[in-house]
Every structure is written in C-alpha cells, then in structure tokens.
XYZ file of C-alpha atoms in Angstrom:
416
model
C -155.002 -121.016 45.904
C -155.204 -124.043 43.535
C -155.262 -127.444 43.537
C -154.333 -130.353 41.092
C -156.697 -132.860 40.200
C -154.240 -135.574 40.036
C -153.009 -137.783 42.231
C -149.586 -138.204 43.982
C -146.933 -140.839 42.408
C -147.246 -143.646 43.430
C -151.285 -142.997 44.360
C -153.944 -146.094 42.681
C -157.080 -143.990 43.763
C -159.052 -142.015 40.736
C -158.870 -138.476 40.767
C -162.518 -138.501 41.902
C -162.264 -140.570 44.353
C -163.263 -138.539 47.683
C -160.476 -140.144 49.107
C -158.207 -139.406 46.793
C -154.846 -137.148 47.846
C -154.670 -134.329 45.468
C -151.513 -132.320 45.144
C -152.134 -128.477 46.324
C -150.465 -125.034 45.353
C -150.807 -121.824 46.437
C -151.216 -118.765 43.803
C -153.188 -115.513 45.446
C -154.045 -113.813 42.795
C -152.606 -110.427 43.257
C -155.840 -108.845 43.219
C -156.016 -109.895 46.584
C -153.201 -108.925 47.693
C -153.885 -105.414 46.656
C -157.092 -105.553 47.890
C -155.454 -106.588 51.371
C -153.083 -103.506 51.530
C -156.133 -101.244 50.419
C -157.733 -102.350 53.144
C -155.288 -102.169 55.870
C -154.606 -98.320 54.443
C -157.994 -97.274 54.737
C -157.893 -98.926 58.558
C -159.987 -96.096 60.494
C -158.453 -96.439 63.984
C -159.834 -95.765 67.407
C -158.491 -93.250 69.739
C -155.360 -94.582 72.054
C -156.277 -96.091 75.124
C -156.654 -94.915 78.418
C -153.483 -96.060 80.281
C -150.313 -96.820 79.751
C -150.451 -100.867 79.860
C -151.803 -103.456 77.761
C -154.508 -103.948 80.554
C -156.881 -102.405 77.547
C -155.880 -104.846 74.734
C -153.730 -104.081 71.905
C -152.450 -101.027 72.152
C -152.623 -98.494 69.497
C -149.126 -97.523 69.107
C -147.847 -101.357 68.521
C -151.256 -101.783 66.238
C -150.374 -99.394 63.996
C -147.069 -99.945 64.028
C -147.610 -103.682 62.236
C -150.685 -101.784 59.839
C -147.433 -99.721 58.510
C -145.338 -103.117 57.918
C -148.066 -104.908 56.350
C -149.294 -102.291 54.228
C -145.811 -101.588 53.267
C -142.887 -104.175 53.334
C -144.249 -107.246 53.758
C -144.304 -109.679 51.066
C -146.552 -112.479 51.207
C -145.167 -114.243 48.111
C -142.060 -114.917 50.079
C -143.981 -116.950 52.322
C -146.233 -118.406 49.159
C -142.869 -119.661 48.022
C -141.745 -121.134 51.410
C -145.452 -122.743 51.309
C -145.125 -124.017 47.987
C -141.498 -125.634 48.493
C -142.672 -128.475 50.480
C -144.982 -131.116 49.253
C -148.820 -130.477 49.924
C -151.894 -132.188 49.178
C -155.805 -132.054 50.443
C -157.802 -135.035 51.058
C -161.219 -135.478 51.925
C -161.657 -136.861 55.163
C -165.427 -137.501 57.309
C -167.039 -135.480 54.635
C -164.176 -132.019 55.038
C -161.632 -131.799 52.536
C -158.433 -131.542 54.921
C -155.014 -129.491 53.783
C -151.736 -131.018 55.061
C -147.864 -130.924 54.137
C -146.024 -133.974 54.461
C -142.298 -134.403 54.035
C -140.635 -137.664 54.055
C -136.989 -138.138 55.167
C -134.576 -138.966 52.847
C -134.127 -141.662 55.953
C -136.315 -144.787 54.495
C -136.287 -145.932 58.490
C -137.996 -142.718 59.804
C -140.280 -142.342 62.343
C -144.072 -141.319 60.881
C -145.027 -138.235 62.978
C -148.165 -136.334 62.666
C -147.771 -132.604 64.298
C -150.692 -130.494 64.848
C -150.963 -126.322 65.465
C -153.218 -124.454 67.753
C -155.016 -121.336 67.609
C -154.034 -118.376 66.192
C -152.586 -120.904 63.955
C -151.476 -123.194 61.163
C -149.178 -124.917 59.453
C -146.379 -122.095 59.056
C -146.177 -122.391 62.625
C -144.095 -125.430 62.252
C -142.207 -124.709 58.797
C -139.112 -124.099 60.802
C -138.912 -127.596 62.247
C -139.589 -129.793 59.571
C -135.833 -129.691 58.314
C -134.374 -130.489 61.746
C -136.601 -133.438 62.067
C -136.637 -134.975 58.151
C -132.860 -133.984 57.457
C -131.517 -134.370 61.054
C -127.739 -134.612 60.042
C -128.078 -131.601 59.061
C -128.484 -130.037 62.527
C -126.302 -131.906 64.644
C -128.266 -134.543 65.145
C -128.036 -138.794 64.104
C -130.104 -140.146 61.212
C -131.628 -142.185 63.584
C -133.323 -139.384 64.556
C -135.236 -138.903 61.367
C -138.872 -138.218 61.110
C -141.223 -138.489 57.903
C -143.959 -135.246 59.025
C -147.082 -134.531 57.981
C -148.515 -131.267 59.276
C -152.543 -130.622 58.671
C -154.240 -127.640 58.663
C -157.135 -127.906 61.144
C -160.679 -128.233 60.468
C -161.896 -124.730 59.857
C -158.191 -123.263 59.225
C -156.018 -122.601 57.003
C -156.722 -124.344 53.600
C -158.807 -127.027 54.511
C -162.522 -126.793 54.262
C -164.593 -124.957 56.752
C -167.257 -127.114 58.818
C -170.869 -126.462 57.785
C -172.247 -128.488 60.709
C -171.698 -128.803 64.581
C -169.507 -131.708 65.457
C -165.610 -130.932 64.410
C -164.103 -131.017 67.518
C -160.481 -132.147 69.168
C -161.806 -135.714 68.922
C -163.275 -135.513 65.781
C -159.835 -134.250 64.295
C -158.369 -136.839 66.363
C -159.556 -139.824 64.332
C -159.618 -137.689 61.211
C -155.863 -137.679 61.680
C -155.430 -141.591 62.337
C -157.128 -141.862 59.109
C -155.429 -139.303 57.664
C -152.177 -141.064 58.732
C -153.301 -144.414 57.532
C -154.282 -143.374 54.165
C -150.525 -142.187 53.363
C -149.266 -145.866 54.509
C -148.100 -145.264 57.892
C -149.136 -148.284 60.229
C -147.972 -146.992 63.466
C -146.874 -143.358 64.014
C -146.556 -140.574 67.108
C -148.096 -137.569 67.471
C -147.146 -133.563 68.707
C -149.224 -130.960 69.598
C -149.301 -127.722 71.085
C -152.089 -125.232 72.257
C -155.289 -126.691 70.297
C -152.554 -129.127 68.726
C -152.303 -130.765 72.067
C -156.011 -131.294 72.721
C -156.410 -132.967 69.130
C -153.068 -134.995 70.080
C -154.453 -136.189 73.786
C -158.071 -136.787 72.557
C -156.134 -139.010 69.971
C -153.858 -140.875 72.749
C -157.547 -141.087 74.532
C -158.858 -143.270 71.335
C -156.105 -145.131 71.769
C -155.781 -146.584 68.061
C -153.303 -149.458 67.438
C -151.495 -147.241 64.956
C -150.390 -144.345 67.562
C -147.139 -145.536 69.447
C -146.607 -142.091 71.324
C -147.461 -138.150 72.078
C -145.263 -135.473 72.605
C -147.263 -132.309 74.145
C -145.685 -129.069 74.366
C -149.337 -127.790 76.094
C -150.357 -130.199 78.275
C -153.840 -128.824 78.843
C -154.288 -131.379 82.277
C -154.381 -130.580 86.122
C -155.663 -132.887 89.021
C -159.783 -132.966 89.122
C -159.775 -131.147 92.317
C -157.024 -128.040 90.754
C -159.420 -128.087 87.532
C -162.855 -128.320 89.661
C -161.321 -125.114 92.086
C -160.059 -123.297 88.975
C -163.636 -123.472 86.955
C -165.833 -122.683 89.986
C -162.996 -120.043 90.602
C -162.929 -121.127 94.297
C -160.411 -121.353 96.752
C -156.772 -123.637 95.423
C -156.612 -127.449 96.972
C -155.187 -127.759 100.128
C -151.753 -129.284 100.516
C -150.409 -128.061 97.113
C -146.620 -127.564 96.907
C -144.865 -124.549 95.776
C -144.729 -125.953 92.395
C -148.280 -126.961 92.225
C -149.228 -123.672 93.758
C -147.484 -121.691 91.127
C -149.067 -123.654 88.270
C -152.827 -123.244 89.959
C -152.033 -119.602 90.304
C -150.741 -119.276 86.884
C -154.153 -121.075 85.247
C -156.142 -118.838 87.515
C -154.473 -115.468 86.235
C -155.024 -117.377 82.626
C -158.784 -117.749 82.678
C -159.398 -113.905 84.203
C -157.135 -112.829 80.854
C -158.629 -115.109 77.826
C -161.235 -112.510 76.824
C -160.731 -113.190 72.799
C -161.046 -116.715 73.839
C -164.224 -116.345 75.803
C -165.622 -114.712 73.147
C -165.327 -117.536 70.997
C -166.427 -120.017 73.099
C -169.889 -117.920 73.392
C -170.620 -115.980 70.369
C -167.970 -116.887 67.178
C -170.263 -115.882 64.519
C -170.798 -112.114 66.181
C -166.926 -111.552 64.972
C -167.660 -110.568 61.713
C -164.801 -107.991 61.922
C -162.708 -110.712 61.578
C -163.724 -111.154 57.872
C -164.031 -107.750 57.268
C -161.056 -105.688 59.073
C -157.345 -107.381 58.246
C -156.483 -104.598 61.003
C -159.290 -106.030 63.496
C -158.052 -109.636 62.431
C -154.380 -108.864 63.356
C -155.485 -107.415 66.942
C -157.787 -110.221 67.373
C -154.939 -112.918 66.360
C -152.362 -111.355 68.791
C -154.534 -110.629 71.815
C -153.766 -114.524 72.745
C -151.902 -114.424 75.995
C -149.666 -111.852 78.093
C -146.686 -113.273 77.697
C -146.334 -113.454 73.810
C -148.092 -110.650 73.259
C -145.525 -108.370 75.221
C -143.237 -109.689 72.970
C -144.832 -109.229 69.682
C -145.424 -105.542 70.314
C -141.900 -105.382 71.123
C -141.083 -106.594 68.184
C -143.255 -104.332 66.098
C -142.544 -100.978 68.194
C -138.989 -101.614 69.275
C -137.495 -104.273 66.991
C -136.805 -106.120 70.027
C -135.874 -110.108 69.083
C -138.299 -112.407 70.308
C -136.587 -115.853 69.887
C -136.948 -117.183 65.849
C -139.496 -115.143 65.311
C -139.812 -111.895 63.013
C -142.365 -109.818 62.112
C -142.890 -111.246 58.610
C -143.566 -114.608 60.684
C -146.004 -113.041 62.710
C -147.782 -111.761 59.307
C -147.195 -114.515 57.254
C -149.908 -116.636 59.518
C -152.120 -113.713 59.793
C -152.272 -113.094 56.053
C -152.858 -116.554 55.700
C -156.014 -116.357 57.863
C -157.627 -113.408 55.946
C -156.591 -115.027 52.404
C -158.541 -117.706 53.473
C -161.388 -115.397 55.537
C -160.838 -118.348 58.097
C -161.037 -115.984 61.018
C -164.465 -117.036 61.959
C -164.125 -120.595 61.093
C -161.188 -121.441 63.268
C -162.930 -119.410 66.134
C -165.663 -122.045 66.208
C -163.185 -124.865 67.543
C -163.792 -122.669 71.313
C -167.799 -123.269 70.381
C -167.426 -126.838 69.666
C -164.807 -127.896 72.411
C -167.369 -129.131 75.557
C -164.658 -129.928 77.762
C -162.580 -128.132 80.352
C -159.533 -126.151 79.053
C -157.671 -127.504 81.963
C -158.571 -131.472 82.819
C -157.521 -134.651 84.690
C -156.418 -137.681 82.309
C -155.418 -140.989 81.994
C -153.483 -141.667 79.114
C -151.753 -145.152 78.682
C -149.868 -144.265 75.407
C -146.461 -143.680 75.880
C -146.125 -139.740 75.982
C -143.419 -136.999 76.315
C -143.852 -133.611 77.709
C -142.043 -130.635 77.622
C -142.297 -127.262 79.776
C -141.263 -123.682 78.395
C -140.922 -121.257 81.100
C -143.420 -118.458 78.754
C -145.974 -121.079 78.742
C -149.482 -119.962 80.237
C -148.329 -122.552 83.169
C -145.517 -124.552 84.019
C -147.169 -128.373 84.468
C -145.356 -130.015 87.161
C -143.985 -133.481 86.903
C -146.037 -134.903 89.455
C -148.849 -133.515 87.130
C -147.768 -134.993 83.784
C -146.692 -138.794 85.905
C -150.599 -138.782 86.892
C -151.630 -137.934 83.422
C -149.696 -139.683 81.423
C -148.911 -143.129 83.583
C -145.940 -144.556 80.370
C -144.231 -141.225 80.496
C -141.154 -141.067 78.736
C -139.621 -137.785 78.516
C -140.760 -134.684 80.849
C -138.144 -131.762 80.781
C -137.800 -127.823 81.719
C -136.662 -125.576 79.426
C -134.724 -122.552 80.245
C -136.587 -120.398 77.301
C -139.751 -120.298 74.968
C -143.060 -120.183 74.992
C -146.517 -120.566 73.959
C -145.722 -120.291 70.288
C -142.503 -122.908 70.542
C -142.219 -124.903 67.550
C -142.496 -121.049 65.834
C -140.158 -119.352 68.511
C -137.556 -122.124 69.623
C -137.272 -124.006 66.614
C -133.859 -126.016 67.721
C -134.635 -126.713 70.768
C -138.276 -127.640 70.117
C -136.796 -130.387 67.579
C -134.580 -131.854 70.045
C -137.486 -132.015 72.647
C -139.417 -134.124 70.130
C -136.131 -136.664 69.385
C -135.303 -136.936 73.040
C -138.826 -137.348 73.725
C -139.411 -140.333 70.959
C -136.319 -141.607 70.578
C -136.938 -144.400 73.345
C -140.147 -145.553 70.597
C -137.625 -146.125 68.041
C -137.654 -149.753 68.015
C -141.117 -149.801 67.798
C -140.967 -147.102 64.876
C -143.876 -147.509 61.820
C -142.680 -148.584 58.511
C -144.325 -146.229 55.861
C -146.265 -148.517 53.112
C-alpha cells in the first residue's frame, strides 16, 4: 500500500500539512500475497462438527471449501485494480489519518453524499454503487439524480489508521466525517449508512451540523424505549404490539441470542489474536455475522448457489483486504468502544429516508421509523436483499438512495 506525498489538483495545503489530502494507491507487494496463500495452505483444521446445521458456527465443509478458492483462484490484484481505478486519498483527521474514495459526477449540480460501511466491512462494500449514483444516465436514471460520493474507510479499518487510544466511536466518526466533508468543499451534504454505517450516520443526524441536509439508513438500529428496555433485560415483549411490531421484537430477540462473534467483541477484542494470525480463522470470524447471510455465503462457496450481486471473489476481496491490513482486531474494537444500545429510541429532526430489506436482522416498521425520524421522507419495503445491500442489491440499493433524497434536491450543497 502506498501513498503520495502530494496533494490533489486543485489542493493550496503543503504536503505536510496534517490536514493535507494526499492521493493513495494500493501495491501489495507480492510477498504478501504469497505469504497469504502459504498460510491459508498450511490451515490445520478442526474436526467437522457435531450436527448437521450451522447451530455450531461455520461449518467445516463450506470453510474449507472458500480455503480451496482463496488459496487457489482468487486474485486479489483484480480487486487492487478495481481499488485503484477510482480516486483515493487519506487525510488526517482528530489526530487518525482517515482513507476515503471520493468520486465526483461528471454532473457539476450533484448532490455531496458521504456513505459509510459496517462491520465485516469497508469500502468495497459499496464499489458497485458508486457508478449508478455519479453517472446516473447510465442506469436508467435522470442526471438530476447525480451524486458526488465519498466513501471512508472507518476508524480502525481498512486503510486508515488504527486508534491507539479509547474514544473512536460512532460519534466520534460522526464529526470526523462532517469535517471530513467540509475539508473537500462541500457546504451541505446527506449521509447513508448501513450496519455500523448507520450508527456513524444517526449519531451524525444527532449532532445535527448545519452542513448535513439528510440520512438515508438501510439499518435503522432504533426501536421504542420500552421494545429496547424488554429486549436488553431479555424480558417479556410490550404489551399491545401489533403483528408487525411483534415480528420485529421477535426478530431482535432471536438476533441478540445469535451475535456470539459480536459479543465477543464487545467484551474481549484484543483476546482475538487469531484474527491476525489465521487468514482461515479471519474468514470464519468475518462470515459468522448473521443467519441469514451466512446461509447464503456457504451456499455460494459449497453449491455455487447465486446470492444476489455477490460472488465469491466479493466475499474475498473484503476479507483479504482485512488481513493485508491485519485490521481484524482493530475494527473489532468499534463493539468495545460503542456504550450504547444496539437497538435504541431516537429523535432525529434531520430529514431522513429509510429503507427495509426483507434479509435484514429485522424488518423496522413504519410506525417505528415516523417516531424516530419525525421529517421522514422516504420509508419503503423491499421485496429482496439484505444485511449486506449496497454489496448484494446494488440497483435497487441506488434507487432507494435517489428516491429517498431526491425530495432534498433543491436544497442540494454546491461543492467549493
């Protein structure tokens, strides 16, 4: 991985100015890469598991299934390249040298939007949309539709620096962001998020900065205080729920008895030192997320079964990313430093859009997402996707986010 020292066109700021925005490439050296594959070969597996299920964890036929791949076909320099064909810079930001890629529309009157990834995550989760939403012609859609996008790597992930100190949570990266959005000349802008993406996105309509016009969540993360307070003392539901709300409570209750990675985390991130040492133990560790997407990963691995957009090289190309970077670790701490509940009650006044995937962890009702978000402007069902959406869905993800902002355009930020 390298980085330029100088500055982008059009940039004033010295190259050492802390502030400055260097360009960034990536190179592995191929060293590494052949260190990877030695490593994955000389995986020594445990015995299969006890039952026929995933109730275990990953299971041993689908695990080695994507050791074979990786060791094998996979070719990280495809990705590298796919990396490396959009514009990226770092820039130091609260003391953390941040990673981000930001395309601008050849549209001179599009909309500024900041969209942030979750965990197991980064950037290449969102390659696939960036085209529909800079170059929206291209896809069916008007030019009034455009977006300029800049996608960071969270704090800890990816390419940008790893904390060294307590204190980089969703908020933290929240105003991060504003600045980071300010310092490439956008006055006012919206913001997307999904998974982790969507707690950094809400903490950030919580600020409430003068520059942030509107949200889109694809991961809502919020509940009624009395569905949150039942669901952490693992109590009895609410009375009076409907169907709807019912089916939402039960799915966040089945969600919190099957988030062990997760609760691992949250306790004890340092412990996983596997995670830096295994790429085999990463991989398991990455994909043990939630039921849903898992099912169809291994699918994908074992049977060759579709599973939306997705492939297996996309699968690997954000887990090779995370041991290139030994990041799996860092990024675990997020869990550590988040204090809040994963499910919460809000009260967000920013404009917001929200959109529902039916392989999400839980369906938020409308009712919900009215109560959250009191200016909402978009709230829709979808008849497929998931948890990994922006990755899985890519179309319809991109017209989720121009249905759910185009009402905003008026009010659109003109880029300095």
């Amino acid at each position: 991985m390298t980085q330029s020292s100088a500055t982008p066109q059009g940039s004033k700021q010295a190259a050492d100015d802390k502030s400055a925005i260097r360009p960034f490439h990536v190179n592995v050296p191929e060293t590494e890469l052949t260190e990877l594959r030695r490593r994955i070969t000389a995986t020594r597996f445990p015995e299969k598991e006890t039952v026929a299920d995933p109730s275990q964890g990953v299971q041993l036929v689908f695990i080695q299934a994507l050791a074979q791949y990786w060791a094998t076909d996979y070719n990280w320099r495809r990705c590298e390249a796919q990396l490396n064909s959009h514009p990226q810079f770092i820039t130091e930001i609260d003391g953390l040298d941040i990673h981000f890629i930001h395309v601008r529309s050849r549209h001179e009157d599009a909309m500024p939007l900041i969209v942030t990834h979750g965990w197991p995550g980064s950037p290449i989760e969102q390659l696939k949309i960036i085209d529909p939403l800079t170059n929206p012609t291209a896809h069916g859609a008007s030019a009034s539709d455009a977006f300029h996008v800049v996608i960071p790597s969270m704090a800890g992930y990816g390419f940008s620096g790893k904390p060294t100190t307590p204190g980089w949570d969703p908020a933290r990266m929240a105003r991060a962001w504003v600045e980071l959005m300010k310092r490439l000349g956008y006055s006012r802008f919206v913001a997307q998020g999904g998974d982790w993406g969507a707690f950094v996105t809400n903490a950030m309509a919580q600020q409430a900065p003068a520059e942030l016009i509107g949200i889109h969540v694809n991961f809502p993360c919020m509940a009624p205080s009395d569905v949150a307070k039942a669901l952490q003392s693992g109590g009895p539901p609410p009375a009076g729920l409907s169907a709807e709300e019912q089916r939402a409570y039960d799915q966040m209750a089945f969600l919190y008895q099957h988030v062990p990675t997760q609760i691992m985390m949250a306790a004890h991130p340092q412990t996983l030192y596997g995670l830096a040492d295994s790429p085999v133990a990463l991989a398991a560790w990455m994909i043990d997320h939630d039921v849903a997407s898992y099912g169809h990963i291994a699918k994908l691995f074992v049977d060759g079964e579709p599973y939306g957009d997705l492939t297996r090289d996309d699968i690997l190309d954000n887990i090779t990313l995370s041991w290139l970077t030994n990041t799996g670790v860092s990024c675990a701490r997020l869990y550590r430093e988040y204090k809040g509940a994963f499910f919460t009650d809000f009260n967000i006044s920013v404009p917001a859009a929200v959109s529902v995937f039916p392989e999400e962890v839980y369906q938020a009702p409308r009712n919900w997402a009215e109560r959250a978000y009191s200016k909402l402007l978009h709230y829709n069902k979808l008849e497929k996707g998931g948890h990994f959406a922006a990755w899985e869905q890519p179309r319809l993800f991109s017209e989720e986010v121009r249905t759910g902002f185009r009402s905003l355009r008026s009010n659109s930020a003109k880029a300095a």
